[in-house]
């Protein structure tokens, strides 16, 4: 059989701090070949590899008040805990292993930081923040949150003690992830035991990639992908295989491209420059609310 072709295995780069709390590689949405368009509907992915933060008695580290419009932000906490609150008074904690799926829609003003007790005690932080585009017709939808604890993910045990799949969104065989999205997409954490493997299949037209969160894997019995690397597949073929060279965790992203123009400015992603100007006006005139 022919496997889904690999376009590139890309090393991480662009390591930087977001605020003072999130030390991230800019994986998607920063430059070619992983432009905002290439992995549509996934616009941007910042990945914070394991990093130890010492105990901190001051204000928790993080990123201060900022708005979003036109996208969803998906935060996966692999290690550590992330807290957030917004200008409507809503707030919460993303537990270790949990996921927050936030629909900014028409607009949200929030801040994101290390959970207070985690910040005091110090510890290892490892997380992903993904920006998922909204179709033009849904960009101004009402903001909402889906808070998904680890135990609420759809969990599938693989055959032959190969490992397991945590489904955040989309479907694997008869199992469906808890997160609702506005366009067809899949988001899985695949955990594989050393020497074991599995195969996955997605529609050829769906943009598909892998972020190696832990360990290293061999794809299609041919290409090695080490920790922190991103595997970009071509839209050619459906099925690919993964085999763990050591115990591994792989974040799998696949989705139907949203074939609409992108106009982006910082935390706003719309379809036209006029919509961006309107968004900046709305923000400056207080329509996103206020937050200290
Ligand atoms: Mn944000």
Coordinates of C-alpha atoms and ligand atoms in Angstrom, one line a residue:
X1 CA 0.0 0.0 0.0
X2 CA 1.1 3.6 -0.4
X3 CA 1.3 5.7 2.6
X4 CA 0.4 9.4 3.0
X5 CA 3.5 11.2 1.8
X6 CA 5.7 13.2 4.2
X7 CA 6.5 16.8 3.0
X8 CA 9.0 17.6 5.7
X9 CA 10.1 16.9 9.2
X10 CA 10.8 20.3 10.7
X11 CA 13.0 21.1 13.7
X12 CA 11.6 23.6 16.3
X13 CA 12.9 27.1 16.2
X14 CA 11.7 30.7 17.1
X15 CA 12.0 30.0 20.9
X16 CA 10.6 33.0 22.7
X17 CA 8.6 34.1 25.7
X18 CA 4.9 35.0 25.5
X19 CA 4.5 37.4 28.4
X20 CA 6.8 36.1 31.2
X21 CA 5.1 32.7 31.7
X22 CA 5.1 30.8 28.5
X23 CA 8.4 29.8 26.9
X24 CA 7.4 28.6 23.5
X25 CA 8.5 27.5 20.1
X26 CA 6.5 29.1 17.3
X27 CA 5.6 26.0 15.4
X28 CA 2.7 27.1 13.1
X29 CA 1.7 30.4 11.7
X30 CA 5.1 32.2 11.8
X31 CA 6.8 31.5 8.5
X32 CA 7.1 29.2 5.5
X33 CA 6.4 26.4 5.0
X34 CA 4.2 26.5 8.1
X35 CA 2.3 29.7 7.3
X36 CA -1.1 30.4 8.7
X37 CA -2.6 28.9 5.5
X38 CA -0.6 25.7 5.2
X39 CA -2.2 23.8 8.1
X40 CA -5.6 25.5 7.8
X41 CA -7.9 25.5 9.8
X42 CA -5.0 25.4 12.3
X43 CA -3.6 29.0 12.1
X44 CA -1.0 29.1 14.8
X45 CA 0.6 26.7 17.2
X46 CA 2.9 27.7 20.1
X47 CA 4.5 24.8 21.9
X48 CA 6.0 25.2 25.4
X49 CA 8.4 22.3 25.8
X50 CA 9.1 21.1 29.4
X51 CA 10.5 24.0 31.4
X52 CA 11.0 24.3 35.1
X53 CA 9.8 27.4 36.8
X54 CA 11.1 28.0 40.3
X55 CA 8.8 28.9 43.2
X56 CA 7.5 32.4 42.8
X57 CA 5.9 34.5 45.6
X58 CA 5.0 37.4 43.4
X59 CA 2.1 37.7 40.9
X60 CA 1.9 34.5 38.8
X61 CA 3.8 34.5 35.6
X62 CA 1.8 34.7 32.4
X63 CA 0.5 37.0 29.8
X64 CA -1.5 40.1 30.7
X65 CA -4.9 41.3 29.3
X66 CA -5.3 40.9 25.5
X67 CA -8.2 40.5 23.2
X68 CA -9.1 37.9 20.5
X69 CA -11.7 37.9 17.7
X70 CA -12.4 35.5 14.8
X71 CA -10.7 32.4 16.1
X72 CA -10.8 29.6 18.7
X73 CA -7.8 29.1 21.1
X74 CA -7.2 25.6 22.3
X75 CA -4.9 25.2 25.3
X76 CA -3.6 21.7 26.2
X77 CA -1.7 21.5 29.5
X78 CA 0.6 18.5 29.4
X79 CA 2.4 19.5 32.6
X80 CA 1.5 22.3 35.1
X81 CA -1.7 24.2 35.4
X82 CA -2.9 27.3 33.6
X83 CA -5.4 29.8 34.9
X84 CA -7.4 32.3 33.0
X85 CA -9.9 35.0 33.5
X86 CA -11.8 37.4 31.2
X87 CA -13.6 40.7 31.1
X88 CA -17.1 39.0 31.6
X89 CA -15.9 37.8 35.0
X90 CA -15.5 34.2 33.8
X91 CA -12.4 32.3 34.7
X92 CA -11.1 28.8 35.4
X93 CA -8.2 26.4 35.7
X94 CA -6.9 24.1 33.0
X95 CA -5.8 21.0 35.0
X96 CA -2.7 18.9 34.1
X97 CA -3.8 16.7 31.1
X98 CA -6.8 19.0 30.5
X99 CA -7.9 21.1 27.5
X100 CA -9.6 24.5 27.2
X101 CA -11.3 25.1 23.9
X102 CA -12.2 28.8 23.8
X103 CA -14.3 30.3 21.1
X104 CA -13.4 34.0 21.0
X105 CA -15.9 34.6 18.2
X106 CA -17.0 38.3 18.3
X107 CA -14.5 39.1 21.0
X108 CA -13.0 38.2 24.3
X109 CA -10.5 40.1 26.5
X110 CA -8.6 37.7 28.8
X111 CA -5.4 37.0 30.6
X112 CA -3.6 33.6 30.9
X113 CA -1.1 32.8 33.6
X114 CA 0.3 30.0 35.9
X115 CA -2.3 28.7 38.3
X116 CA -1.7 30.4 41.7
X117 CA -0.6 27.3 43.7
X118 CA 1.5 26.0 40.9
X119 CA 3.2 29.4 40.6
X120 CA 3.9 29.4 44.4
X121 CA 5.3 25.9 44.5
X122 CA 7.1 26.0 41.2
X123 CA 7.3 23.1 38.8
X124 CA 7.5 21.9 35.2
X125 CA 5.3 23.5 32.6
X126 CA 4.6 21.9 29.2
X127 CA 1.7 23.1 27.1
X128 CA 0.3 23.8 23.6
X129 CA -1.7 26.7 22.5
X130 CA -3.3 26.3 19.1
X131 CA -5.4 28.9 17.2
X132 CA -8.1 27.4 15.1
X133 CA -9.7 29.5 12.4
X134 CA -13.4 30.1 12.3
X135 CA -15.3 30.0 9.0
X136 CA -16.3 33.6 7.9
X137 CA -19.9 32.9 8.7
X138 CA -19.0 32.0 12.4
X139 CA -16.3 34.7 13.1
X140 CA -18.8 36.8 15.1
X141 CA -20.4 33.9 17.0
X142 CA -21.0 34.4 20.7
X143 CA -17.9 33.7 22.8
X144 CA -17.9 30.5 24.8
X145 CA -15.6 28.0 26.6
X146 CA -15.5 24.2 26.5
X147 CA -13.5 23.1 29.6
X148 CA -12.5 19.5 29.2
X149 CA -10.7 17.6 32.0
X150 CA -8.4 14.7 31.1
X151 CA -11.0 12.1 32.4
X152 CA -13.5 13.5 29.9
X153 CA -11.4 12.9 26.8
X154 CA -12.4 10.0 24.8
X155 CA -9.8 7.3 25.5
X156 CA -9.1 4.4 23.2
X157 CA -6.7 1.5 24.1
X158 CA -4.7 0.3 21.1
X159 CA -4.3 -3.4 20.3
X160 CA -1.2 -5.4 21.3
X161 CA -0.5 -3.1 24.3
X162 CA 0.7 -0.5 21.8
X163 CA -0.6 2.4 23.8
X164 CA -3.6 4.7 23.7
X165 CA -5.3 7.6 22.0
X166 CA -6.9 10.5 23.8
X167 CA -9.4 12.1 21.4
X168 CA -9.9 15.8 22.0
X169 CA -11.9 16.4 18.8
X170 CA -12.9 14.4 15.8
X171 CA -13.3 10.6 15.5
X172 CA -11.2 7.5 15.7
X173 CA -13.0 4.3 14.7
X174 CA -16.2 4.5 16.6
X175 CA -15.0 7.0 19.2
X176 CA -15.7 10.7 19.2
X177 CA -13.9 13.4 21.1
X178 CA -15.8 15.8 23.4
X179 CA -14.8 19.1 21.8
X180 CA -17.2 20.7 19.3
X181 CA -15.6 22.6 16.4
X182 CA -17.0 24.8 13.7
X183 CA -15.3 23.0 10.8
X184 CA -14.4 19.3 10.4
X185 CA -11.1 18.5 12.3
X186 CA -9.3 16.0 14.4
X187 CA -7.1 16.6 17.4
X188 CA -5.6 13.5 19.2
X189 CA -2.9 12.7 21.6
X190 CA -1.4 9.4 20.6
X191 CA 0.6 7.6 23.3
X192 CA 2.8 4.8 22.1
X193 CA 5.0 2.4 24.1
X194 CA 8.5 1.8 23.0
X195 CA 8.8 -0.5 19.9
X196 CA 5.0 -0.4 19.3
X197 CA 3.0 1.4 16.7
X198 CA -0.3 2.1 15.0
X199 CA -1.7 3.6 11.9
X200 CA -4.0 6.6 11.3
X201 CA -6.0 7.7 8.3
X202 CA -7.5 11.0 7.4
X203 CA -9.1 12.4 4.3
X204 CA -6.6 13.3 1.6
X205 CA -7.8 16.9 1.4
X206 CA -7.4 17.5 5.1
X207 CA -4.2 19.2 6.2
X208 CA -2.4 16.9 8.5
X209 CA 0.6 17.2 10.8
X210 CA 2.2 15.8 13.9
X211 CA 4.0 17.5 16.8
X212 CA 6.3 15.1 18.7
X213 CA 5.6 16.0 22.3
X214 CA 7.7 13.2 23.9
X215 CA 10.1 10.6 22.7
X216 CA 10.7 9.9 19.0
X217 CA 8.8 8.1 16.3
X218 CA 9.4 6.6 12.9
X219 CA 6.7 7.4 10.3
X220 CA 5.8 5.1 7.4
X221 CA 8.7 2.8 8.4
X222 CA 11.1 5.4 6.8
X223 CA 11.3 8.8 8.4
X224 CA 12.4 9.5 12.0
X225 CA 10.8 12.4 13.9
X226 CA 12.5 13.4 17.2
X227 CA 11.1 15.3 20.2
X228 CA 9.7 18.8 19.4
X229 CA 9.8 18.3 15.7
X230 CA 6.8 18.9 13.4
X231 CA 5.9 16.4 10.7
X232 CA 4.1 18.0 7.8
X233 CA 2.2 15.6 5.4
X234 CA 1.4 16.2 1.8
X235 CA -2.3 16.1 0.8
X236 CA -1.4 12.9 -1.0
X237 CA -2.5 9.5 0.4
X238 CA -4.6 8.9 3.5
X239 CA -3.0 6.4 5.9
X240 CA 0.3 6.7 7.7
X241 CA 2.0 4.6 10.4
X242 CA 3.7 5.6 13.6
X243 CA 6.2 3.5 15.5
X244 CA 7.7 4.6 18.8
X245 CA 11.5 4.4 19.0
X246 CA 11.1 5.2 22.7
X247 CA 7.9 5.9 24.8
X248 CA 6.3 8.6 22.8
X249 CA 3.4 11.2 22.8
X250 CA 2.4 12.6 19.5
X251 CA -0.2 15.4 19.0
X252 CA -2.0 14.7 15.8
X253 CA -3.7 17.5 13.9
X254 CA -5.9 17.1 10.8
X255 CA -8.6 19.3 9.4
X256 CA -10.5 20.4 6.3
X257 CA -8.9 23.6 5.0
X258 CA -11.0 26.8 5.4
X259 CA -10.5 28.2 1.9
X260 CA -11.2 31.9 2.7
X261 CA -8.9 34.9 2.8
X262 CA -7.0 35.6 6.0
X263 CA -6.5 39.1 7.4
X264 CA -4.6 38.9 10.7
X265 CA -3.4 41.5 13.1
X266 CA -1.9 40.3 16.4
X267 CA -4.7 38.4 18.2
X268 CA -7.3 39.1 15.6
X269 CA -7.9 36.9 12.6
X270 CA -10.6 38.0 10.1
X271 CA -11.1 37.8 6.4
X272 CA -10.6 41.4 5.2
X273 CA -8.5 44.5 6.2
X274 CA -11.8 46.4 6.7
X275 CA -12.9 43.8 9.3
X276 CA -9.5 44.2 11.1
X277 CA -9.9 48.0 11.1
X278 CA -13.4 47.6 12.6
X279 CA -12.1 45.1 15.2
X280 CA -9.4 47.6 16.3
X281 CA -12.0 50.4 16.5
X282 CA -14.3 48.1 18.6
X283 CA -11.4 47.2 20.9
X284 CA -10.3 50.9 21.3
X285 CA -13.9 51.9 22.1
X286 CA -14.2 49.4 24.9
X287 CA -16.5 46.9 23.1
X288 CA -14.3 44.0 24.4
X289 CA -14.8 45.1 28.0
X290 CA -12.1 45.9 30.5
X291 CA -9.7 43.8 32.5
X292 CA -6.9 44.8 34.9
Ligands
LIG1 MN1 -5.1 34.6 24.6

